[in-house]
Coordinates of C-alpha atoms in Angstrom, one line a residue:
Chain A
M298 CA 48.0 62.4 34.1
S299 CA 45.2 62.4 31.6
E300 CA 41.9 63.7 32.7
A301 CA 38.7 61.6 32.6
I302 CA 36.3 64.6 33.1
V303 CA 36.8 68.1 32.7
V304 CA 34.0 70.5 33.8
E305 CA 34.1 74.3 33.1
N306 CA 31.7 76.7 34.4
L307 CA 28.8 74.4 34.7
T308 CA 25.4 75.9 35.5
K309 CA 22.1 74.3 35.9
V310 CA 18.8 76.2 36.4
Y311 CA 15.6 74.2 36.7
G312 CA 13.0 75.6 34.7
R313 CA 13.4 78.8 32.5
P314 CA 16.7 80.9 33.1
G315 CA 15.8 84.0 35.1
T316 CA 12.7 82.5 36.9
G317 CA 13.9 79.0 37.6
L318 CA 15.8 77.5 40.5
L319 CA 19.6 77.7 40.3
A320 CA 20.9 74.3 41.3
V321 CA 24.5 74.4 40.2
D322 CA 26.4 77.7 39.7
Q323 CA 29.5 78.0 37.5
I324 CA 31.3 74.9 39.0
G325 CA 34.5 73.6 37.5
F326 CA 36.6 70.7 38.3
E327 CA 38.7 67.7 36.7
V328 CA 38.6 64.1 37.4
H329 CA 41.9 62.2 36.7
E330 CA 41.7 59.0 34.9
G331 CA 42.2 56.1 37.2
E332 CA 41.1 57.9 40.6
V333 CA 38.2 57.6 42.8
F334 CA 36.7 61.1 42.9
G335 CA 34.2 61.8 45.7
F336 CA 31.5 64.4 45.2
L337 CA 30.2 65.4 48.6
G338 CA 27.5 67.8 49.8
P339 CA 24.5 68.1 51.9
N340 CA 21.0 67.3 50.6
G341 CA 20.0 69.9 47.9
A342 CA 23.6 71.0 47.4
G343 CA 23.6 70.1 43.6
K344 CA 25.3 66.7 43.7
T345 CA 22.8 64.8 41.8
T346 CA 22.1 67.6 39.3
T347 CA 25.8 67.5 38.6
Q348 CA 25.9 63.8 38.1
R349 CA 22.8 63.8 35.9
M350 CA 24.4 66.5 33.7
L351 CA 27.7 64.4 33.5
T352 CA 25.7 61.2 32.5
T353 CA 23.7 63.2 29.7
L354 CA 20.4 62.9 31.6
L355 CA 20.2 66.8 32.1
E356 CA 21.2 69.4 29.7
P357 CA 23.5 72.1 31.5
T358 CA 22.1 75.6 31.2
S359 CA 25.7 76.8 30.5
G360 CA 29.2 75.5 30.7
R361 CA 31.1 72.7 29.2
I362 CA 31.7 69.0 30.0
V363 CA 34.5 67.0 28.3
I364 CA 34.8 63.3 29.1
F365 CA 37.6 61.4 27.8
G366 CA 38.3 64.2 25.3
H367 CA 34.7 64.4 24.0
D368 CA 32.5 67.4 24.2
L369 CA 29.4 65.9 25.9
A370 CA 27.1 68.6 24.2
R371 CA 28.2 67.7 20.7
D372 CA 29.6 64.1 20.9
A373 CA 27.8 62.2 23.7
Y374 CA 27.6 58.7 22.0
P375 CA 31.1 57.5 22.4
V376 CA 31.2 58.8 26.0
K377 CA 27.9 56.9 26.8
R378 CA 29.5 53.7 25.5
Q379 CA 32.4 54.3 28.0
M380 CA 30.4 55.1 31.1
G381 CA 28.2 53.1 33.6
L382 CA 25.7 54.5 35.9
V383 CA 24.6 53.3 39.3
P384 CA 21.8 55.7 40.4
E385 CA 20.7 56.1 43.9
E386 CA 17.7 53.8 43.5
S387 CA 18.7 50.4 42.2
N388 CA 17.0 50.7 38.7
V389 CA 16.8 47.0 38.0
Y390 CA 13.9 45.3 36.2
T391 CA 12.3 43.5 39.1
E392 CA 10.1 41.4 36.8
L393 CA 13.1 39.8 35.4
T394 CA 15.6 37.4 36.7
A395 CA 19.1 38.6 37.6
W396 CA 20.7 36.7 34.5
D397 CA 18.0 38.5 32.1
N398 CA 18.8 41.8 33.6
L399 CA 22.4 41.4 32.6
M400 CA 21.6 40.0 29.3
F401 CA 19.5 43.1 28.5
T402 CA 22.0 45.6 29.7
A403 CA 24.7 43.7 27.8
Q404 CA 22.6 44.0 24.5
L405 CA 21.9 47.7 25.3
Y406 CA 25.6 48.5 25.4
R407 CA 26.3 46.1 22.4
V408 CA 28.5 43.8 24.3
P409 CA 29.5 41.1 21.6
R410 CA 27.0 38.3 21.5
H411 CA 29.7 35.6 22.3
E412 CA 31.0 37.5 25.5
R413 CA 27.7 38.2 27.1
A414 CA 27.2 35.0 28.9
Q415 CA 30.9 34.7 30.1
R416 CA 30.7 38.3 31.4
A417 CA 27.3 37.8 33.1
Q418 CA 28.5 34.6 34.8
Q419 CA 31.8 36.2 35.9
L420 CA 30.0 39.2 37.4
L421 CA 27.2 37.1 39.1
E422 CA 29.8 34.8 40.7
S423 CA 32.0 37.7 41.8
F424 CA 29.0 39.5 43.3
G425 CA 27.7 36.4 45.1
L426 CA 24.6 36.2 43.0
W427 CA 25.3 33.2 40.8
E428 CA 23.2 31.0 42.9
K429 CA 20.3 33.4 42.4
R430 CA 20.7 34.0 38.8
N431 CA 17.3 32.4 37.8
V432 CA 15.4 34.1 40.5
R433 CA 13.3 37.2 39.8
V434 CA 14.8 40.3 41.2
E435 CA 11.6 41.3 43.0
N436 CA 12.6 38.5 45.6
F437 CA 16.0 40.1 46.0
S438 CA 17.1 42.1 49.2
K439 CA 18.2 45.7 48.9
G440 CA 21.8 44.7 49.0
M441 CA 21.4 42.1 46.3
R442 CA 19.6 44.6 44.1
R443 CA 22.3 47.1 44.6
R444 CA 25.1 44.5 43.7
L445 CA 23.1 43.7 40.6
S446 CA 22.6 47.3 39.8
I447 CA 26.4 47.7 39.9
A448 CA 27.0 44.6 37.9
M449 CA 24.7 45.8 35.1
A450 CA 26.6 49.1 35.1
I451 CA 29.9 47.5 34.4
I452 CA 29.0 44.6 32.2
H453 CA 30.3 46.5 29.2
R454 CA 33.5 47.3 31.1
P455 CA 33.3 51.1 31.3
R456 CA 36.2 53.3 31.7
L457 CA 34.2 55.6 33.9
L458 CA 31.7 54.6 36.6
F459 CA 29.2 57.0 38.3
L460 CA 27.9 55.8 41.5
D461 CA 25.3 57.8 43.4
E462 CA 25.0 57.0 47.1
P463 CA 25.9 53.5 46.7
T464 CA 25.6 52.2 50.3
P465 CA 22.8 54.2 52.3
G466 CA 20.1 51.9 53.6
L467 CA 22.3 48.8 53.3
D468 CA 23.4 46.5 56.2
T469 CA 26.9 46.7 57.3
Q470 CA 28.0 43.6 55.4
S471 CA 26.4 44.7 52.0
A472 CA 28.0 48.2 52.5
H473 CA 31.4 46.7 53.3
A474 CA 31.1 44.3 50.2
I475 CA 30.1 47.2 47.9
R476 CA 33.0 49.5 49.2
D477 CA 35.4 46.5 48.5
L478 CA 33.9 46.1 45.0
I479 CA 34.5 49.8 44.3
R480 CA 38.2 49.5 45.5
Q481 CA 38.5 46.4 43.1
L482 CA 37.1 48.0 40.2
N483 CA 39.4 51.2 40.8
A484 CA 42.3 48.9 41.1
E485 CA 41.4 47.3 37.7
G486 CA 41.6 50.8 36.2
T487 CA 38.0 52.1 36.2
T488 CA 37.6 55.7 37.1
I489 CA 35.0 56.1 39.7
F490 CA 32.8 59.3 40.4
L491 CA 31.3 58.8 43.8
T492 CA 28.3 60.8 44.7
T493 CA 27.7 60.7 48.5
H494 CA 26.8 62.4 51.6
Q495 CA 28.4 59.7 53.5
I496 CA 31.6 61.5 54.6
E497 CA 33.4 58.6 56.1
E498 CA 32.7 56.6 53.0
A499 CA 34.4 59.2 50.9
N500 CA 37.3 59.4 53.3
Q501 CA 37.8 55.6 53.0
L502 CA 37.4 55.4 49.2
C503 CA 38.3 58.6 47.6
D504 CA 41.7 59.7 46.1
R505 CA 40.2 63.3 46.0
V506 CA 37.0 64.8 47.0
A507 CA 35.1 67.9 46.0
I508 CA 32.7 69.5 48.5
I509 CA 29.7 71.2 46.9
N510 CA 27.4 73.6 48.8
H511 CA 24.5 75.6 47.5
G512 CA 25.7 74.8 44.0
H513 CA 29.2 76.0 44.4
I514 CA 32.3 74.0 44.9
A515 CA 33.6 74.7 48.4
A516 CA 36.9 72.8 48.2
I517 CA 38.6 70.2 46.1
D518 CA 41.5 68.2 47.5
T519 CA 42.7 64.9 48.9
P520 CA 40.9 63.9 52.1
E521 CA 44.1 64.2 54.2
R522 CA 45.1 67.7 52.8
L523 CA 41.6 68.9 53.5
K524 CA 41.8 67.8 57.2
A525 CA 45.3 69.4 57.3
A526 CA 43.9 72.7 56.2
F527 CA 41.5 72.6 59.1
R528 CA 43.8 71.9 62.0
R529 CA 41.8 74.4 64.0
V530 CA 39.1 71.8 64.3
Q531 CA 40.8 69.7 66.8
S532 CA 39.4 68.3 70.0
V533 CA 39.8 66.4 73.1
E534 CA 37.4 63.5 73.9
V535 CA 36.9 62.4 77.4
A536 CA 34.7 59.9 79.3
L537 CA 34.2 60.4 82.9
E538 CA 32.8 58.3 85.8
P539 CA 30.4 59.1 87.2
D540 CA 28.9 60.9 84.0
G541 CA 26.5 63.8 84.3
Q542 CA 25.2 66.9 82.6
T543 CA 27.0 68.8 85.2
H544 CA 30.3 68.4 83.6
G545 CA 29.4 70.5 80.7
G546 CA 29.7 73.8 82.3
A547 CA 33.0 73.0 84.1
L548 CA 34.6 71.5 81.0
S549 CA 33.6 74.4 78.7
A550 CA 35.0 76.8 81.3
L551 CA 38.6 75.3 80.8
A552 CA 41.2 77.5 79.1
G553 CA 41.3 77.2 75.3
V554 CA 37.9 75.3 74.9
T555 CA 35.8 76.8 72.1
H556 CA 32.8 74.7 72.8
V557 CA 31.7 71.4 74.3
V558 CA 29.5 68.7 72.8
K559 CA 28.0 65.7 74.8
M560 CA 28.4 62.6 72.6
G561 CA 26.8 59.6 74.3
D562 CA 28.8 58.8 77.4
K563 CA 31.6 61.2 76.3
W564 CA 32.3 64.7 76.2
R565 CA 34.0 66.4 73.1
L566 CA 36.0 69.5 73.7
Y567 CA 36.8 71.5 70.7
T568 CA 40.2 73.4 70.8
Q569 CA 43.0 74.8 68.9
D570 CA 45.5 73.2 71.3
P571 CA 44.8 69.8 72.6
S572 CA 48.2 69.6 74.4
M573 CA 47.4 72.5 76.5
L574 CA 43.9 71.1 77.2
L575 CA 44.9 67.6 78.3
P576 CA 46.5 68.4 81.7
Q577 CA 43.6 70.7 82.4
V578 CA 41.0 67.7 81.9
T579 CA 43.0 65.4 84.1
D580 CA 43.3 68.1 86.7
Y581 CA 39.6 68.6 86.6
A582 CA 38.9 64.9 87.0
R583 CA 41.3 64.5 89.9
A584 CA 39.9 67.6 91.6
S585 CA 36.4 66.5 91.2
G586 CA 37.1 62.8 92.4
L587 CA 36.1 61.5 89.0
R588 CA 37.6 58.3 87.2
L589 CA 38.8 59.1 83.8
I590 CA 37.5 56.2 81.7
S591 CA 39.1 57.3 78.5
L592 CA 40.8 60.4 77.1
S593 CA 41.8 60.9 73.4
T594 CA 42.8 63.6 71.1
L595 CA 41.2 63.9 67.6
G596 CA 42.3 65.6 64.6
P597 CA 39.7 67.1 62.3
S598 CA 37.7 64.5 60.5
L599 CA 36.4 65.0 57.0
E600 CA 33.1 65.5 58.5
D601 CA 34.4 68.4 60.5
V602 CA 35.9 69.8 57.2
F603 CA 32.6 69.2 55.6
L604 CA 30.7 70.9 58.3
E605 CA 33.1 73.9 58.2
L606 CA 32.9 74.3 54.5
T607 CA 29.2 74.0 54.2
G608 CA 28.6 76.5 57.0
Q609 CA 27.3 74.2 59.8
Q610 CA 28.9 74.3 63.2
V611 CA 31.0 71.4 64.1
G612 CA 29.1 69.2 66.6
T613 CA 25.7 70.1 65.5
I614 CA 25.5 67.0 63.6
R615 CA 25.9 63.5 65.3
H616 CA 29.2 62.1 64.8
D617 CA 29.2 58.4 63.9
M618 CA 31.9 57.0 66.4
A619 CA 32.0 53.6 64.9
E620 CA 33.5 54.9 61.7
E621 CA 35.9 57.3 63.2
G622 CA 38.4 54.8 64.8
P623 CA 41.3 55.3 62.4
R624 CA 41.8 59.0 62.9
R625 CA 42.3 58.6 66.6
R626 CA 45.8 59.3 67.6
G627 CA 45.8 59.7 71.4
M628 CA 45.5 57.8 74.6
K629 CA 42.7 55.4 74.1
G630 CA 41.7 53.0 76.6
Q631 CA 41.4 52.5 80.2
M632 CA 43.1 55.3 82.2
G633 CA 43.4 55.2 86.1
G634 CA 43.3 58.9 86.6
G635 CA 41.5 61.0 89.1
R636 CA 42.5 59.3 92.3
Chain B
M2 CA 14.2 46.3 24.5
I3 CA 11.1 44.9 22.7
L4 CA 11.1 41.5 24.5
K5 CA 12.0 43.1 27.8
D6 CA 9.3 45.5 27.6
L7 CA 6.7 43.0 26.7
R8 CA 7.8 40.8 29.5
T9 CA 8.1 43.5 32.2
Q10 CA 5.5 46.0 31.5
Y11 CA 2.5 44.6 29.2
L12 CA 1.1 42.0 31.5
R13 CA 0.5 44.6 34.3
P14 CA -3.3 44.8 35.4
G15 CA -3.4 48.5 34.1
M16 CA -2.2 47.5 30.8
I17 CA -4.6 44.5 30.6
M18 CA -7.4 46.8 31.4
F19 CA -6.7 49.7 29.2
A20 CA -5.1 48.0 26.3
F21 CA -6.8 44.6 26.1
L22 CA -10.2 44.8 27.8
M23 CA -11.2 48.3 26.8
P24 CA -11.6 48.0 23.0
F25 CA -13.8 45.0 23.6
F26 CA -15.9 46.8 26.1
M27 CA -16.1 49.7 23.7
F28 CA -17.1 47.6 20.9
F29 CA -19.7 45.5 22.7
S30 CA -21.2 48.6 24.4
F31 CA -21.9 50.1 20.8
A32 CA -22.6 46.8 19.1
V33 CA -25.4 45.3 21.1
R34 CA -28.9 45.6 19.9
R35 CA -27.6 47.0 16.7
D36 CA -28.3 45.5 13.3
M37 CA -24.7 44.7 12.1
A38 CA -23.2 42.2 9.9
A39 CA -20.5 40.0 11.3
A40 CA -17.8 41.4 8.9
Q41 CA -18.8 45.0 9.8
G42 CA -18.5 44.1 13.5
V43 CA -15.0 42.6 12.9
A44 CA -13.8 45.6 10.9
R45 CA -14.9 48.0 13.9
L46 CA -13.3 45.7 16.6
L47 CA -10.1 45.6 14.6
A48 CA -10.1 49.3 14.3
L49 CA -10.9 49.9 17.9
T50 CA -8.4 47.3 19.1
T51 CA -5.4 48.8 17.2
F52 CA -6.3 52.2 18.3
F53 CA -6.9 51.6 22.1
T54 CA -4.4 49.0 22.5
A55 CA -1.6 50.7 20.7
S56 CA -2.3 54.1 22.2
A57 CA -2.5 52.8 25.8
A58 CA 1.1 51.6 25.9
G59 CA 2.9 55.0 26.1
P60 CA 0.9 56.8 28.8
F61 CA 1.1 53.7 31.0
I62 CA 4.4 52.3 30.7
I63 CA 7.0 55.3 30.3
P64 CA 5.7 57.0 33.6
L65 CA 6.1 53.7 35.5
E66 CA 9.5 53.3 34.0
R67 CA 10.4 56.8 35.2
R68 CA 9.0 56.0 38.6
V69 CA 11.3 53.0 39.2
G70 CA 14.3 54.6 37.4
T71 CA 14.6 52.2 34.6
Y72 CA 13.8 54.9 32.1
D73 CA 17.0 56.8 33.0
R74 CA 18.9 53.6 32.3
L75 CA 17.6 53.8 28.8
L76 CA 18.1 57.5 28.3
A77 CA 21.8 57.1 29.4
A78 CA 22.5 54.1 27.1
P79 CA 24.3 54.5 23.8
M80 CA 21.6 55.3 21.6
S81 CA 19.7 58.2 20.2
L82 CA 16.5 59.6 21.7
L83 CA 14.7 58.7 18.3
T84 CA 15.9 55.1 18.5
L85 CA 14.6 54.8 22.0
L86 CA 11.2 56.3 21.1
A87 CA 11.0 54.4 17.9
G88 CA 11.6 51.2 20.0
K89 CA 8.9 52.2 22.4
A90 CA 6.4 52.8 19.6
A91 CA 7.5 49.5 18.0
V92 CA 6.8 47.5 21.4
G93 CA 3.4 49.2 21.6
A94 CA 2.6 48.3 18.0
L95 CA 3.7 44.8 18.4
F96 CA 1.4 44.4 21.4
A97 CA -1.6 45.9 19.5
M98 CA -1.0 43.7 16.5
G99 CA -1.0 40.6 18.7
V100 CA -4.2 41.7 20.4
S101 CA -5.7 42.6 16.9
V102 CA -4.9 39.0 15.7
F103 CA -6.8 37.7 18.7
S104 CA -9.7 40.2 17.8
L105 CA -9.6 38.9 14.3
L106 CA -9.6 35.2 15.4
V107 CA -12.7 36.0 17.6
G108 CA -14.3 37.5 14.5
V109 CA -13.5 34.8 12.1
V110 CA -14.2 31.8 14.5
A111 CA -17.0 33.0 16.6
F112 CA -18.8 35.2 14.0
G113 CA -17.8 33.5 10.8
A114 CA -16.3 36.8 9.3
T115 CA -14.4 36.6 6.0
I116 CA -11.5 38.8 5.0
A117 CA -12.0 40.4 1.4
R118 CA -8.1 41.7 1.2
P119 CA -5.9 40.1 3.7
W120 CA -2.7 42.1 2.6
L121 CA -4.6 45.3 3.2
L122 CA -5.7 43.8 6.6
V123 CA -2.0 43.2 7.6
A124 CA -0.9 46.6 6.2
G125 CA -3.7 48.3 8.1
I126 CA -3.1 46.6 11.5
T127 CA 0.6 47.3 11.1
L128 CA 0.6 50.9 10.2
G129 CA -2.4 51.6 12.4
S130 CA -0.7 50.1 15.4
F131 CA 2.6 52.1 14.8
S132 CA 0.6 55.2 14.4
F133 CA -1.4 55.0 17.4
S134 CA 1.4 53.7 19.5
A135 CA 3.2 56.9 18.5
L136 CA 0.2 58.9 19.5
G137 CA 0.4 57.2 23.0
L138 CA 4.1 58.3 23.3
I139 CA 3.1 61.9 23.1
F140 CA 1.3 61.4 26.5
G141 CA 4.1 59.1 27.7
S142 CA 6.5 62.0 27.2
I143 CA 4.7 64.2 29.6
P144 CA 7.4 64.4 32.5
T145 CA 5.7 62.7 35.4
R146 CA 6.4 59.5 37.4
N147 CA 2.7 58.9 38.0
P148 CA 0.7 57.1 35.1
G149 CA -2.4 58.5 36.6
D150 CA -1.5 62.0 35.6
V151 CA -1.3 61.0 32.1
Q152 CA -4.2 58.6 31.8
M153 CA -6.8 61.4 32.4
P154 CA -5.8 63.5 29.3
S155 CA -4.8 60.7 27.2
T156 CA -8.2 58.9 27.7
L157 CA -10.1 62.1 27.1
L158 CA -8.2 62.8 23.8
R159 CA -8.6 59.1 22.7
W160 CA -12.5 59.0 23.5
A161 CA -12.8 62.3 21.5
L162 CA -11.1 60.9 18.5
M163 CA -13.1 57.8 18.8
F164 CA -16.5 59.7 18.8
V165 CA -15.8 61.9 16.0
S166 CA -14.4 59.2 13.8
G167 CA -16.2 56.9 11.4
V168 CA -16.1 53.9 13.8
F169 CA -19.9 54.0 14.9
I170 CA -21.4 56.1 12.3
P171 CA -19.9 55.3 8.8
L172 CA -18.4 58.4 7.0
A173 CA -20.9 58.0 4.2
E174 CA -23.8 58.5 6.4
M175 CA -22.4 61.5 8.2
A176 CA -23.4 65.2 7.7
P177 CA -20.8 67.2 5.8
A178 CA -19.8 69.1 8.8
A179 CA -19.4 65.8 10.9
R180 CA -17.5 64.3 8.2
A181 CA -15.0 67.2 8.1
V182 CA -14.5 66.7 11.9
A183 CA -14.1 63.0 11.4
Y184 CA -11.2 63.7 9.1
I185 CA -9.2 65.1 12.1
S186 CA -9.2 61.8 13.7
P187 CA -6.7 59.1 12.5
L188 CA -9.1 56.5 13.7
T189 CA -11.4 57.4 10.7
Y190 CA -8.5 56.3 8.3
A191 CA -7.9 53.0 10.2
Q192 CA -11.6 52.4 10.2
D193 CA -12.0 53.0 6.5
L194 CA -8.9 50.8 5.9
M195 CA -10.4 47.9 7.9
N196 CA -13.6 48.3 5.8
H197 CA -11.6 48.0 2.7
A198 CA -9.7 45.1 4.3
V199 CA -12.6 43.1 5.7
L200 CA -15.7 44.2 3.8
G201 CA -14.0 45.0 0.4
M202 CA -15.2 48.5 0.2
G203 CA -14.6 51.8 2.0
T204 CA -15.4 55.5 1.6
L205 CA -11.8 56.9 0.9
S206 CA -9.2 55.3 -1.3
S207 CA -7.3 52.5 0.7
W208 CA -4.0 54.1 -0.6
L209 CA -5.0 57.3 0.9
D210 CA -5.9 55.7 4.2
L211 CA -2.4 54.1 4.3
A212 CA -0.7 57.1 3.4
L213 CA -2.4 59.3 5.9
L214 CA -1.9 56.7 8.8
L215 CA 1.8 56.6 7.8
A216 CA 1.9 60.3 7.8
C217 CA 0.2 60.5 11.2
G218 CA 2.5 57.9 12.7
L219 CA 5.7 60.0 11.5
L220 CA 4.0 63.2 12.7
F221 CA 3.2 61.8 16.1
M222 CA 6.9 60.9 16.7
V223 CA 7.8 64.6 16.6
P224 CA 6.2 65.9 19.8
P225 CA 7.7 63.2 21.9
V226 CA 11.2 64.0 20.8
L227 CA 10.6 67.7 21.3
M228 CA 9.0 67.0 24.8
H229 CA 12.0 64.8 25.8
R230 CA 14.4 67.5 24.7
R231 CA 12.5 70.1 26.6
A232 CA 12.3 68.0 29.8
R233 CA 16.1 67.3 29.5
R234 CA 16.9 71.2 29.0
L235 CA 14.5 72.4 31.8
G236 CA 15.1 69.6 34.1
Y237 CA 11.5 68.3 34.5

């Protein structure tokens, strides 16, 4: 498999070396051609700094970046022609129409004159913006601007596309559409470098992820392998009726429970052995005269892995339950226990 | 890029104020109640227009583009830094040339001024606009996203260059020390060139004026390149 990106000992110090702020410290990784590579990390971890170095916007303090065989420090021009960039903020020209934005970008990337209009029409149609092509972008919604920003980044058909936080702040429909778009681009052969702090998004989209924290790479692997490496972060989730804060003490006293987190109307009990814990939970419900509304076991999510690797305790950050459905593997649904 | 910049940036209120109205305000504030021939007034107005209009673009537009992120789009595009900066200088120069043509029309139509050497006028406006646009780029290259941070120092310098130049007191009437200071300002050469073009006479050689304006323009392109490289290296 050929490499789209090779990064070796990459370091970035903001300001003067010695007195400046170390943002990225000796990181190294490879991105294979044709994959969706996720670059995850908490705020301030060095994600955007790394991406800005990869896209030539920042000069590394030391280290080497090779993209499609070209050393970025010496030979950036051919790389720039083959990459597209979608920054966190949709950097579209709001005073221009969608059509003019695409035409300008096509000129900037030297798309042959006779192909510009055809490509622009194709992109606007597939991104659902054709009807609005003559509307000034200042009248566009955030989601429409985002889609236009992606269209502008791919009008020259780049081999490598950098996406920085593509979906935060978008409504569910727009975010879903953009994720589909990323999958489609990747299926057509574009290598995607996705910078995000939305872990579930990375879980859904990425072939491999790198987790960066405090300027260091904490782990690189496929999402499933990363989860498998953290089997100790398993849990049992239970909803009891009537619910109440008093259950916390009793549940955390059950054998094998490392800690308990209240999550809405449910309790999550972290353990290394869910199978041993399940009968204890049903026994507790029965003994206390409680109705067991639901009982599930959960494997480690990518978020759990992320929190473990970034040094934050599992359960200290709110878990987005709506996004976690696919990883459930236990007894979900109504259960008539406790009687 | 030229058309895009003209459409997206040059009709903003700040640009109209600093680039279009300012030279007229400056001219009228010094011209009223002074005994000045129409042609002399037109020469001064043209020099002021090229100077203020062309040098206003960089400090206003580049920080704005940085703020909305469109400047990163240009920096990441497949072109050299020098190409990008030359393009920015060219847009500012074209805008200044357009405003200068408007000033010329005002002078010719409203005040009945005549032009002694039209080709020199074209060369002077073109070179002056490019040179002063490059001067503006120096301030536009200060790594900030707020045009206000750049406007203050750029306005201060431009006013200083205007006051020491031969725009309001002709070079020939200046004391030797004042004249020595006037030679520091590129506006002095633009004004002398406009005098040659409109009045048919100047203090220095018109060829020297042209050569020095060209040299200033090229020289003014160096700091923006270095400042952009420094910002990229240090991460500002």
